[in-house]
Amino acid sequence: MGYWYYPHSAPRPTPVEGKRNKKFGLTPWGRRWVGVVETIGDDARLSRGRAYARAERVYNIKFDKGKVAAKVKGSSGTYSVRVEMAPFSKTEWKSMAVKLQKGEVVGSLLNNELPENIDKVIGVPLIDQDFIAECSCPDYGDPCKHVAALYYVLGDEIDKAPMILFALRGVSKEALQSVLIGPTSFKKEKKEVPNG
């Protein structure tokens, strides 16, 4: 009679120089992101995801209409990972646009600063727990360690540029700017050519 057992996990990747004790979520928005991520996954997979992020195993990150795709080098190959948050509905966006135009946070947003009270201003949370994630690996976990690695790398990106949270909710930079300053058009001036 044979015994069922779980195979040993692959060794954790070695972190790159200077990232052994790297923390994720150093700014208020980064901390919020990491806080939400850590409520939706199990500790073991999240821990391995942090190890993959510290080892810089996440690469080829692409943002496209609220979706983020990346490659993650795992212990048994390279996997394709995709993450998205539920986009704001048209009704939510129209309501938010009216609230944003009242001017309370316009200056901050135009300076690429995301005020901590933005959720109160727009009336909905900017970071939602409704993540949709896919990975080409065979792990059934949600999130698997590869998706978790991308979550932590996104936490770093949010620390640097928190305005990408709007993009993750389906709001383009152009749409946001249009609400904040109105649509702009630049006309090329025709140069007069001297006769001569």
Short mmCIF file of C-alpha atoms in Angstrom, two decimals:
data_model
loop_
_atom_site.label_atom_id
_atom_site.label_comp_id
_atom_site.label_asym_id
_atom_site.label_seq_id
_atom_site.Cartn_x
_atom_site.Cartn_y
_atom_site.Cartn_z
CA MET A 1 0.00 0.00 0.00
CA GLY A 2 1.47 3.31 -1.04
CA TYR A 3 1.36 6.54 0.91
CA TRP A 4 0.17 9.85 -0.46
CA TYR A 5 2.47 12.69 0.24
CA TYR A 6 3.01 16.21 -0.97
CA PRO A 7 6.31 16.72 -2.76
CA HIS A 8 8.74 19.17 -1.22
CA SER A 9 8.45 22.72 -2.46
CA ALA A 10 11.11 23.97 -4.82
CA PRO A 11 13.77 26.05 -3.09
CA ARG A 12 12.98 29.73 -2.87
CA PRO A 13 14.79 31.92 -5.36
CA THR A 14 17.70 33.96 -4.08
CA PRO A 15 16.83 37.64 -3.75
CA VAL A 16 18.81 40.08 -5.83
CA GLU A 17 21.50 42.11 -4.09
CA GLY A 18 19.97 44.51 -1.57
CA LYS A 19 16.45 43.04 -1.65
CA ARG A 20 16.73 40.24 0.93
CA ASN A 21 14.60 42.15 3.46
CA LYS A 22 12.73 44.36 1.01
CA LYS A 23 9.38 45.60 2.30
CA PHE A 24 6.43 46.11 0.00
CA GLY A 25 3.97 48.95 0.40
CA LEU A 26 6.06 51.83 1.72
CA THR A 27 3.59 54.63 0.97
CA PRO A 28 0.00 54.91 2.18
CA TRP A 29 -1.37 53.70 -1.18
CA GLY A 30 1.20 50.93 -1.46
CA ARG A 31 0.29 49.79 2.07
CA ARG A 32 -3.41 49.77 1.18
CA TRP A 33 -2.71 47.67 -1.90
CA VAL A 34 -0.57 45.16 0.00
CA GLY A 35 -3.13 45.08 2.83
CA VAL A 36 -5.91 44.12 0.41
CA VAL A 37 -3.71 41.56 -1.38
CA GLU A 38 -2.85 39.91 1.92
CA THR A 39 -6.53 39.38 2.76
CA ILE A 40 -7.19 37.33 -0.38
CA GLY A 41 -4.39 34.75 -0.33
CA ASP A 42 -2.89 32.15 1.95
CA ASP A 43 0.31 33.01 3.80
CA ALA A 44 2.49 30.32 2.17
CA ARG A 45 1.76 31.39 -1.41
CA LEU A 46 2.02 35.07 -0.53
CA SER A 47 5.38 34.45 1.14
CA ARG A 48 6.67 32.66 -1.94
CA GLY A 49 5.30 35.48 -4.09
CA ARG A 50 7.34 37.98 -2.06
CA ALA A 51 10.42 35.80 -2.58
CA TYR A 52 9.83 35.79 -6.35
CA ALA A 53 9.36 39.57 -6.34
CA ARG A 54 12.57 40.06 -4.33
CA ALA A 55 14.41 37.84 -6.79
CA GLU A 56 13.08 39.98 -9.68
CA ARG A 57 11.41 36.99 -11.31
CA VAL A 58 8.58 39.19 -12.64
CA TYR A 59 9.29 40.85 -15.96
CA ASN A 60 7.77 42.07 -19.23
CA ILE A 61 5.00 43.90 -17.35
CA LYS A 62 2.40 45.46 -19.65
CA PHE A 63 -0.60 47.63 -18.78
CA ASP A 64 -3.53 47.58 -21.19
CA LYS A 65 -6.99 49.02 -20.45
CA GLY A 66 -7.06 48.13 -16.78
CA LYS A 67 -5.35 44.77 -17.20
CA VAL A 68 -1.78 43.97 -16.22
CA ALA A 69 0.06 41.12 -17.89
CA ALA A 70 3.53 39.83 -17.02
CA LYS A 71 5.85 36.89 -17.23
CA VAL A 72 7.04 35.20 -14.05
CA LYS A 73 10.01 32.85 -14.01
CA GLY A 74 9.03 29.95 -11.77
CA SER A 75 10.93 26.90 -10.58
CA SER A 76 9.59 24.78 -13.46
CA GLY A 77 9.33 27.29 -16.27
CA THR A 78 8.08 30.74 -17.21
CA TYR A 79 4.40 31.49 -16.71
CA SER A 80 2.06 34.08 -18.16
CA VAL A 81 0.19 36.01 -15.50
CA ARG A 82 -2.70 38.45 -15.87
CA VAL A 83 -4.34 40.59 -13.17
CA GLU A 84 -7.20 43.06 -13.30
CA MET A 85 -9.55 44.80 -10.92
CA ALA A 86 -13.21 45.33 -11.66
CA PRO A 87 -13.43 48.53 -13.75
CA PHE A 88 -15.65 51.37 -12.63
CA SER A 89 -19.05 51.21 -14.30
CA LYS A 90 -20.14 54.07 -16.58
CA THR A 91 -22.57 55.22 -13.88
CA GLU A 92 -19.83 55.20 -11.22
CA TRP A 93 -17.45 57.10 -13.51
CA LYS A 94 -20.05 59.78 -14.36
CA SER A 95 -20.76 60.29 -10.65
CA MET A 96 -17.04 60.39 -9.85
CA ALA A 97 -16.37 62.88 -12.64
CA VAL A 98 -18.89 65.33 -11.18
CA LYS A 99 -17.32 64.99 -7.73
CA LEU A 100 -13.77 65.38 -9.05
CA GLN A 101 -14.69 68.57 -10.93
CA LYS A 102 -15.68 70.28 -7.69
CA GLY A 103 -12.00 71.11 -7.30
CA GLU A 104 -11.15 69.74 -3.85
CA VAL A 105 -8.41 67.43 -5.15
CA VAL A 106 -7.85 68.68 -8.71
CA GLY A 107 -4.48 70.30 -7.95
CA SER A 108 -3.10 67.18 -6.28
CA LEU A 109 -4.26 64.90 -9.08
CA LEU A 110 -2.79 67.18 -11.76
CA ASN A 111 0.53 66.96 -9.88
CA ASN A 112 0.31 63.13 -10.03
CA GLU A 113 -0.35 62.99 -6.30
CA LEU A 114 -3.14 60.76 -5.01
CA PRO A 115 -4.71 62.23 -1.87
CA GLU A 116 -5.38 59.75 0.91
CA ASN A 117 -9.01 60.91 1.09
CA ILE A 118 -9.75 60.18 -2.59
CA ASP A 119 -12.13 57.34 -1.72
CA LYS A 120 -14.27 59.78 0.25
CA VAL A 121 -14.12 62.35 -2.55
CA ILE A 122 -15.15 59.94 -5.34
CA GLY A 123 -17.57 57.94 -3.19
CA VAL A 124 -16.16 54.48 -3.98
CA PRO A 125 -12.98 52.65 -2.94
CA LEU A 126 -10.16 52.99 -5.44
CA ILE A 127 -8.72 49.63 -4.35
CA ASP A 128 -11.32 46.90 -4.50
CA GLN A 129 -10.94 43.29 -3.37
CA ASP A 130 -12.56 42.11 -6.57
CA PHE A 131 -9.38 40.94 -8.32
CA ILE A 132 -9.45 38.73 -11.37
CA ALA A 133 -6.20 36.83 -11.82
CA GLU A 134 -4.99 34.12 -14.17
CA CYS A 135 -1.75 32.20 -14.40
CA SER A 136 -0.64 29.54 -16.85
CA CYS A 137 0.89 27.44 -14.03
CA PRO A 138 -0.85 24.27 -12.78
CA ASP A 139 -1.33 25.57 -9.20
CA TYR A 140 -4.99 25.74 -8.19
CA GLY A 141 -4.36 28.40 -5.53
CA ASP A 142 -5.86 31.84 -5.87
CA PRO A 143 -3.55 33.60 -5.98
CA CYS A 144 -0.75 31.23 -6.90
CA LYS A 145 2.79 32.34 -6.01
CA HIS A 146 3.31 33.77 -9.51
CA VAL A 147 0.23 36.00 -9.30
CA ALA A 148 1.24 36.94 -5.74
CA ALA A 149 4.67 37.98 -7.07
CA LEU A 150 3.00 40.31 -9.58
CA TYR A 151 0.78 41.73 -6.82
CA TYR A 152 3.86 42.67 -4.79
CA VAL A 153 5.65 44.15 -7.79
CA LEU A 154 2.51 46.19 -8.47
CA GLY A 155 2.71 47.37 -4.85
CA ASP A 156 6.16 48.77 -5.68
CA GLU A 157 4.79 50.46 -8.80
CA ILE A 158 1.93 51.97 -6.80
CA ASP A 159 4.47 53.31 -4.29
CA LYS A 160 6.20 55.13 -7.17
CA ALA A 161 3.09 56.21 -9.13
CA PRO A 162 -0.17 55.75 -7.21
CA MET A 163 -2.19 57.22 -10.09
CA ILE A 164 -1.93 53.83 -11.84
CA LEU A 165 -4.72 52.76 -9.49
CA PHE A 166 -7.11 54.70 -11.73
CA ALA A 167 -5.75 52.80 -14.73
CA LEU A 168 -6.29 49.52 -12.88
CA ARG A 169 -9.94 50.50 -12.47
CA GLY A 170 -10.27 51.16 -16.19
CA VAL A 171 -9.84 54.96 -16.18
CA SER A 172 -7.27 56.12 -18.71
CA LYS A 173 -4.94 59.04 -18.00
CA GLU A 174 -6.63 60.94 -20.84
CA ALA A 175 -10.12 60.38 -19.39
CA LEU A 176 -8.98 61.57 -15.97
CA GLN A 177 -7.26 64.65 -17.39
CA SER A 178 -10.32 65.44 -19.47
CA VAL A 179 -12.40 65.52 -16.29
CA LEU A 180 -9.86 67.58 -14.37
CA ILE A 181 -8.99 70.21 -16.99
CA GLY A 182 -11.50 69.63 -19.78
CA PRO A 183 -10.66 68.35 -23.25
CA THR A 184 -7.78 70.20 -24.84
CA SER A 185 -6.82 70.56 -28.43
CA PHE A 186 -3.58 71.82 -29.74
CA LYS A 187 -3.52 73.40 -33.17
CA LYS A 188 -0.30 73.49 -35.05
CA GLU A 189 0.59 76.98 -36.01
CA LYS A 190 1.36 77.40 -39.66
CA LYS A 191 4.77 78.85 -40.24
CA GLU A 192 4.93 81.69 -42.66
CA VAL A 193 7.46 81.01 -45.34
CA PRO A 194 9.14 84.26 -46.40
CA ASN A 195 9.20 84.98 -50.11
CA GLY A 196 12.54 85.40 -51.32
#
